[in-house]
Amino acid sequence: MELIKGISLLLAALTAFSLFSRYAPKGTLAMGGLASAAVASFLVEAVHAYISGDFFGIGMLRETGLAAGSMGGPAAAALVALALGVNPVFAIVAAIATKGTGILAGFIAGYLCSFIADAIEKHLPEGIDIIVGALVLAPIAYMIAHACGPVVGNIMAIIGTAITGATTASPYVMGFVLGGLIKMICTSPLSSMALTAILGLTGLPMGIAALACVGGSFTNGILMKRLKLGDNNKVVAIMLEPLTQADIVTRNAFKIYSCNFFGGAFAGLAAVYFNIINNAPGTAAPIPGLLAPFAFNDASTVLMAIFFAVIGGIVAGYVGTSIHLKLDEKRGKKADSLQTATA
């Protein structure tokens, strides 16, 4: 039941996430801003607070990381508003007002305030709009963040807890399923960083998500190379940040996502085997996923997990592309035979 509950709630969150990105006004842009906020807050916290600070003993960097981690809400409010084209003054006004709230509350405040800011700029004269906008947006952002934050935060916490419970009950099954799904999201126009930040994933589930993105990046590299989907620059680009090659991914969705699932799944199994803990939510991307685990695990253990995650990603990429090349060859022969029969 824990496994069914965890997977069901994860799929429900993915559905809501996909619907918002696809159908909400400027939804994709807003999610991009949320992913950037995860980098600005959670990634900085993971690297500087726990690696530079706790591991290397640099007190100033530790305090820097902790400060960044506490500002997830304001970072989301500002970066989401900026991603939607809001005047920078309005974006910062909304961000400041959300101090002390979580990243999801800041996201909602920044998203809703962006439409109010557009209306203010549209209907008020230049100069007056800045003054009125600042005075109006600050309390609105504060009320939105503090009103909806606890509600949506509790809902996301329930989902995150269910995923954690399912991982504890059936670690290898969740390693396979969660790793595969997260890597597919990482390669899609959606944002795995935004999703894991919203869910507040920590511990082993976040470790699975992080390593899935790392191992799956090698799946993507092999896919691009063997299927001749781009030059060497595009191969490197999709390995480092899949969203840079969204046009190629969209045109070859089935081939890429099918291989991606198994690349992330095998990497997720490696994370479970080595019990990789990651308490930095929102670091589900190739580069953040590579760095963050070092903050919470023994370095040698992380290196071994990364090694096997990469091997899993390579195997998935090679086997998957071999299957797709065979299928393409069969389709080509069938098309040739049909042309010959027609002639």
Coordinates of C-alpha atoms in Angstrom, one line a residue:
M1 CA 0.0 0.0 0.0
E2 CA 2.9 2.4 0.7
L3 CA 4.3 1.7 -2.7
I4 CA 0.9 2.2 -4.5
K5 CA 0.3 5.4 -2.5
G6 CA 3.7 6.8 -3.2
I7 CA 3.6 6.1 -7.0
S8 CA 0.0 7.3 -7.3
L9 CA 0.6 10.6 -5.6
L10 CA 3.8 11.1 -7.6
L11 CA 1.9 10.5 -10.8
A12 CA -0.8 12.9 -9.6
A13 CA 1.8 15.6 -8.9
L14 CA 3.3 15.0 -12.4
T15 CA -0.1 15.4 -14.0
A16 CA -0.8 18.6 -12.2
F17 CA 2.7 19.9 -13.0
S18 CA 2.3 19.0 -16.7
L19 CA -1.2 20.6 -16.9
F20 CA 0.0 23.8 -15.4
S21 CA 3.1 24.0 -17.7
R22 CA 1.0 23.2 -20.8
Y23 CA -2.2 25.1 -20.2
A24 CA -1.7 27.9 -17.6
P25 CA -0.8 31.3 -19.1
K26 CA 2.9 31.5 -19.4
G27 CA 3.1 28.2 -17.5
T28 CA 6.3 27.0 -19.1
L29 CA 8.1 30.3 -18.5
A30 CA 7.0 30.3 -14.8
M31 CA 8.4 26.8 -14.3
G32 CA 11.6 27.9 -15.8
G33 CA 11.8 30.6 -13.2
L34 CA 11.1 28.1 -10.5
A35 CA 13.9 25.9 -11.6
S36 CA 16.3 28.9 -11.6
A37 CA 15.1 29.6 -8.0
A38 CA 16.1 26.1 -7.0
V39 CA 19.6 26.7 -8.3
A40 CA 19.9 30.0 -6.7
S41 CA 18.8 28.7 -3.3
F42 CA 19.0 25.0 -2.8
L43 CA 22.1 24.3 -5.0
V44 CA 24.0 27.1 -3.4
E45 CA 23.0 25.9 0.1
A46 CA 24.0 22.3 -0.7
V47 CA 27.4 23.1 -2.1
H48 CA 28.5 26.0 0.2
A49 CA 26.7 25.1 3.5
Y50 CA 27.6 21.4 3.5
I51 CA 30.6 21.0 1.3
S52 CA 32.5 24.3 1.5
G53 CA 31.3 24.9 5.1
D54 CA 30.9 21.6 7.0
F55 CA 33.4 19.6 4.9
F56 CA 36.2 22.1 4.3
G57 CA 35.4 24.2 7.4
I58 CA 35.0 27.6 5.7
G59 CA 32.6 29.4 8.0
M60 CA 31.8 32.3 5.7
L61 CA 30.8 30.0 2.9
R62 CA 28.7 27.9 5.2
E63 CA 26.8 31.0 6.3
T64 CA 26.4 32.0 2.7
G65 CA 24.9 28.7 1.9
L66 CA 22.5 28.7 4.8
A67 CA 21.4 32.3 3.8
A68 CA 20.7 31.2 0.2
G69 CA 18.8 28.1 1.4
S70 CA 16.5 30.3 3.6
M71 CA 15.5 32.5 0.6
G72 CA 13.8 29.9 -1.6
G73 CA 10.5 31.8 -1.5
P74 CA 11.8 35.3 -2.4
A75 CA 14.1 33.7 -5.1
A76 CA 11.1 32.0 -6.6
A77 CA 8.9 35.1 -6.5
A78 CA 11.6 37.3 -8.1
L79 CA 12.8 34.8 -10.8
V80 CA 9.3 33.7 -11.8
A81 CA 8.1 37.3 -12.1
L82 CA 11.2 38.2 -14.1
A83 CA 10.7 35.2 -16.4
L84 CA 7.2 36.4 -17.1
G85 CA 8.6 39.8 -18.2
V86 CA 7.7 41.9 -15.1
N87 CA 9.5 45.2 -14.4
P88 CA 12.5 44.3 -12.2
V89 CA 11.3 46.7 -9.5
F90 CA 8.0 45.0 -9.2
A91 CA 9.7 41.6 -9.1
I92 CA 11.9 42.6 -6.2
V93 CA 9.0 44.2 -4.4
A94 CA 7.1 41.0 -4.5
A95 CA 10.1 38.9 -3.6
I96 CA 11.0 41.0 -0.5
A97 CA 7.4 40.7 0.8
T98 CA 7.6 36.9 0.7
K99 CA 10.6 36.6 3.0
G100 CA 10.3 33.7 5.4
T101 CA 8.0 31.6 3.1
G102 CA 8.8 28.5 1.1
I103 CA 9.7 28.2 -2.5
L104 CA 6.2 27.1 -3.6
A105 CA 4.6 30.0 -1.8
G106 CA 7.0 32.4 -3.4
F107 CA 6.3 30.8 -6.8
I108 CA 2.6 31.3 -6.5
A109 CA 3.0 34.9 -5.3
G110 CA 5.4 35.8 -8.1
Y111 CA 3.2 34.2 -10.7
L112 CA 0.0 35.9 -9.6
C113 CA 1.6 39.3 -9.0
S114 CA 3.1 39.3 -12.5
F115 CA -0.4 39.7 -14.0
I116 CA -1.3 42.4 -11.5
A117 CA 2.0 44.2 -12.4
D118 CA 1.2 44.0 -16.1
A119 CA -2.2 45.7 -15.4
I120 CA -0.7 48.4 -13.3
E121 CA 1.9 49.3 -16.0
K122 CA -0.8 49.2 -18.7
H123 CA -3.2 51.6 -17.0
L124 CA -1.0 54.0 -15.1
P125 CA 1.3 56.7 -16.4
E126 CA 5.0 56.1 -16.5
G127 CA 6.6 57.0 -13.1
I128 CA 3.4 56.9 -11.2
D129 CA 3.1 53.1 -12.1
I130 CA 6.3 52.4 -10.2
I131 CA 5.2 54.1 -7.0
V132 CA 1.7 52.7 -7.0
G133 CA 2.9 49.3 -8.1
A134 CA 5.4 49.0 -5.3
L135 CA 2.9 50.0 -2.7
V136 CA 0.2 47.8 -4.0
L137 CA 2.2 44.7 -4.9
A138 CA 4.1 44.3 -1.6
P139 CA 1.0 43.6 0.6
I140 CA -0.6 41.5 -2.2
A141 CA 2.5 39.3 -2.5
Y142 CA 2.6 39.0 1.3
M143 CA -1.0 38.0 1.6
I144 CA -0.8 35.5 -1.2
A145 CA 2.4 33.8 0.0
H146 CA 1.3 33.6 3.7
A147 CA -2.3 32.5 2.8
C148 CA -1.6 29.8 0.3
G149 CA 1.9 28.8 1.5
P150 CA 0.8 26.6 4.4
V151 CA -2.0 24.9 2.4
V152 CA -0.1 24.0 -0.7
G153 CA 3.0 23.3 1.4
N154 CA 1.1 20.7 3.4
I155 CA -0.3 19.1 0.3
M156 CA 3.2 18.8 -1.3
A157 CA 4.6 17.6 2.0
I158 CA 2.0 14.8 2.1
I159 CA 3.1 13.7 -1.4
G160 CA 6.8 14.0 -0.5
T161 CA 6.2 12.0 2.6
A162 CA 4.4 9.3 0.7
I163 CA 7.2 9.0 -1.8
T164 CA 9.7 8.8 1.1
G165 CA 7.5 6.1 2.7
A166 CA 7.3 4.1 -0.5
T167 CA 11.0 4.4 -1.0
T168 CA 11.6 3.1 2.6
A169 CA 9.1 0.2 2.1
S170 CA 10.3 -0.8 -1.4
P171 CA 13.6 1.0 -2.1
Y172 CA 14.6 -0.8 -5.3
V173 CA 11.2 -0.6 -6.9
M174 CA 11.0 3.1 -6.1
G175 CA 14.6 3.5 -7.2
F176 CA 13.7 2.1 -10.6
V177 CA 10.3 3.9 -11.0
L178 CA 11.3 7.3 -9.5
G179 CA 14.7 7.3 -11.2
G180 CA 13.1 6.6 -14.6
L181 CA 10.3 9.2 -14.2
I182 CA 12.6 11.9 -13.0
K183 CA 15.0 11.5 -15.8
M184 CA 12.2 11.6 -18.4
I185 CA 11.0 14.9 -16.7
C186 CA 14.6 16.2 -16.7
T187 CA 14.8 15.7 -20.5
S188 CA 11.3 17.0 -21.2
P189 CA 10.3 20.7 -21.4
L190 CA 9.2 20.3 -17.8
S191 CA 11.6 20.8 -15.0
S192 CA 12.8 18.0 -12.7
M193 CA 14.4 20.7 -10.5
A194 CA 11.1 22.5 -10.1
L195 CA 9.2 19.3 -9.4
T196 CA 11.6 18.1 -6.7
A197 CA 11.8 21.6 -5.2
I198 CA 7.9 21.8 -5.0
L199 CA 7.7 18.3 -3.4
G200 CA 10.5 19.1 -1.0
L201 CA 12.1 15.8 -1.6
T202 CA 15.1 14.9 0.6
G203 CA 17.0 11.9 1.8
L204 CA 17.1 8.8 -0.5
P205 CA 14.3 9.9 -2.9
M206 CA 16.3 13.0 -3.7
G207 CA 19.5 11.0 -4.0
I208 CA 17.7 8.8 -6.5
A209 CA 16.5 11.8 -8.4
A210 CA 19.9 13.4 -8.5
L211 CA 21.8 10.3 -9.7
A212 CA 19.1 9.6 -12.2
C213 CA 19.8 12.9 -13.9
V214 CA 23.5 12.2 -13.8
G215 CA 23.4 8.7 -15.2
G216 CA 20.7 9.5 -17.7
S217 CA 22.7 12.3 -19.2
F218 CA 25.1 9.7 -20.6
T219 CA 22.0 7.9 -22.1
N220 CA 21.2 11.2 -23.9
G221 CA 24.8 11.5 -25.1
I222 CA 24.8 8.0 -26.6
L223 CA 21.4 8.6 -28.1
M224 CA 22.5 11.8 -29.9
K225 CA 25.7 10.2 -31.1
R226 CA 24.4 6.8 -32.3
L227 CA 21.1 8.1 -33.8
K228 CA 23.0 11.0 -35.5
L229 CA 20.6 13.6 -34.0
G230 CA 23.2 16.4 -33.8
D231 CA 26.9 17.2 -33.9
N232 CA 29.3 16.9 -31.0
N233 CA 28.4 20.3 -29.6
K234 CA 24.7 19.2 -29.3
V235 CA 25.8 15.9 -27.7
V236 CA 27.7 17.8 -25.0
A237 CA 24.8 20.3 -24.6
I238 CA 22.1 17.7 -24.1
M239 CA 24.3 15.9 -21.5
L240 CA 24.8 19.1 -19.5
E241 CA 21.3 20.6 -19.9
P242 CA 18.7 18.7 -21.9
L243 CA 16.4 21.7 -22.2
T244 CA 18.9 23.3 -24.6
Q245 CA 18.0 20.7 -27.2
A246 CA 14.2 20.8 -26.7
D247 CA 13.5 20.9 -30.4
I248 CA 15.4 17.7 -31.0
V249 CA 13.8 16.0 -28.0
T250 CA 10.3 16.9 -29.3
R251 CA 11.0 15.6 -32.8
N252 CA 12.3 12.3 -31.4
A253 CA 10.2 12.0 -28.2
F254 CA 9.6 8.2 -28.2
K255 CA 13.1 7.2 -28.9
I256 CA 14.6 9.6 -26.3
Y257 CA 12.1 9.1 -23.5
S258 CA 12.0 5.4 -23.8
C259 CA 15.8 5.2 -23.4
N260 CA 15.8 7.9 -20.8
F261 CA 13.4 6.0 -18.5
F262 CA 15.8 3.0 -18.3
G263 CA 18.9 5.2 -18.0
G264 CA 17.4 7.0 -15.0
A265 CA 16.0 3.8 -13.6
F266 CA 19.3 2.0 -13.6
A267 CA 21.0 5.1 -12.1
G268 CA 18.3 5.1 -9.4
L269 CA 19.0 1.5 -8.5
A270 CA 22.7 2.5 -8.0
A271 CA 21.6 5.3 -5.7
V272 CA 19.5 2.9 -3.7
Y273 CA 22.3 0.3 -3.5
F274 CA 24.8 2.8 -2.2
N275 CA 22.1 4.6 -0.1
I276 CA 22.8 8.0 -1.5
I277 CA 21.3 10.7 0.7
N278 CA 20.6 14.2 -0.7
N279 CA 19.0 16.7 1.6
A280 CA 19.1 19.5 -1.0
P281 CA 15.6 19.5 -2.7
G282 CA 15.5 20.9 -6.2
T283 CA 18.9 19.6 -7.3
A284 CA 17.6 17.1 -9.9
A285 CA 19.6 18.0 -12.9
P286 CA 22.9 16.7 -14.4
I287 CA 25.3 19.2 -12.8
P288 CA 23.5 19.9 -9.5
G289 CA 22.8 16.2 -9.2
L290 CA 26.5 15.5 -9.6
L291 CA 27.6 18.0 -6.9
A292 CA 24.9 17.9 -4.2
P293 CA 25.3 14.2 -3.0
F294 CA 28.9 15.0 -1.9
A295 CA 27.5 17.3 0.8
F296 CA 25.7 14.5 2.6
N297 CA 27.6 11.2 1.9
D298 CA 31.1 9.9 2.1
A299 CA 33.0 11.0 -1.1
S300 CA 34.1 7.5 -2.0
T301 CA 30.6 6.2 -1.7
V302 CA 29.3 8.9 -4.0
L303 CA 32.0 8.3 -6.5
M304 CA 31.1 4.6 -6.6
A305 CA 27.4 5.4 -7.0
I306 CA 28.1 7.9 -9.8
F307 CA 30.3 5.3 -11.5
F308 CA 27.6 2.7 -11.6
A309 CA 24.9 5.3 -12.4
V310 CA 27.0 6.3 -15.5
I311 CA 27.4 2.6 -16.4
G312 CA 23.7 2.1 -16.1
G313 CA 23.0 5.2 -18.3
I314 CA 25.5 4.0 -20.9
V315 CA 24.0 0.5 -21.0
A316 CA 20.5 1.9 -21.4
G317 CA 21.6 4.3 -24.1
Y318 CA 23.5 1.6 -26.1
V319 CA 20.8 -1.1 -25.8
G320 CA 18.0 1.4 -26.5
T321 CA 19.6 2.9 -29.5
S322 CA 20.5 -0.6 -30.9
I323 CA 16.8 -1.5 -30.6
H324 CA 15.7 1.7 -32.3
L325 CA 18.2 1.3 -35.1
K326 CA 17.0 -2.2 -35.8
L327 CA 13.4 -0.9 -35.8
D328 CA 14.3 1.9 -38.2
E329 CA 16.1 -0.6 -40.5
K330 CA 13.0 -2.8 -40.6
R331 CA 10.8 0.1 -41.3
G332 CA 13.1 1.2 -44.1
K333 CA 13.1 -2.2 -45.7
K334 CA 9.3 -2.4 -45.4
A335 CA 9.0 1.0 -47.1
D336 CA 11.3 0.0 -49.9
S337 CA 9.4 -3.2 -50.5
L338 CA 6.1 -1.3 -50.6
Q339 CA 7.6 1.2 -53.1
T340 CA 8.9 -1.7 -55.3
A341 CA 5.5 -3.4 -55.2
T342 CA 3.8 -0.2 -56.1
A343 CA 6.2 0.4 -59.0

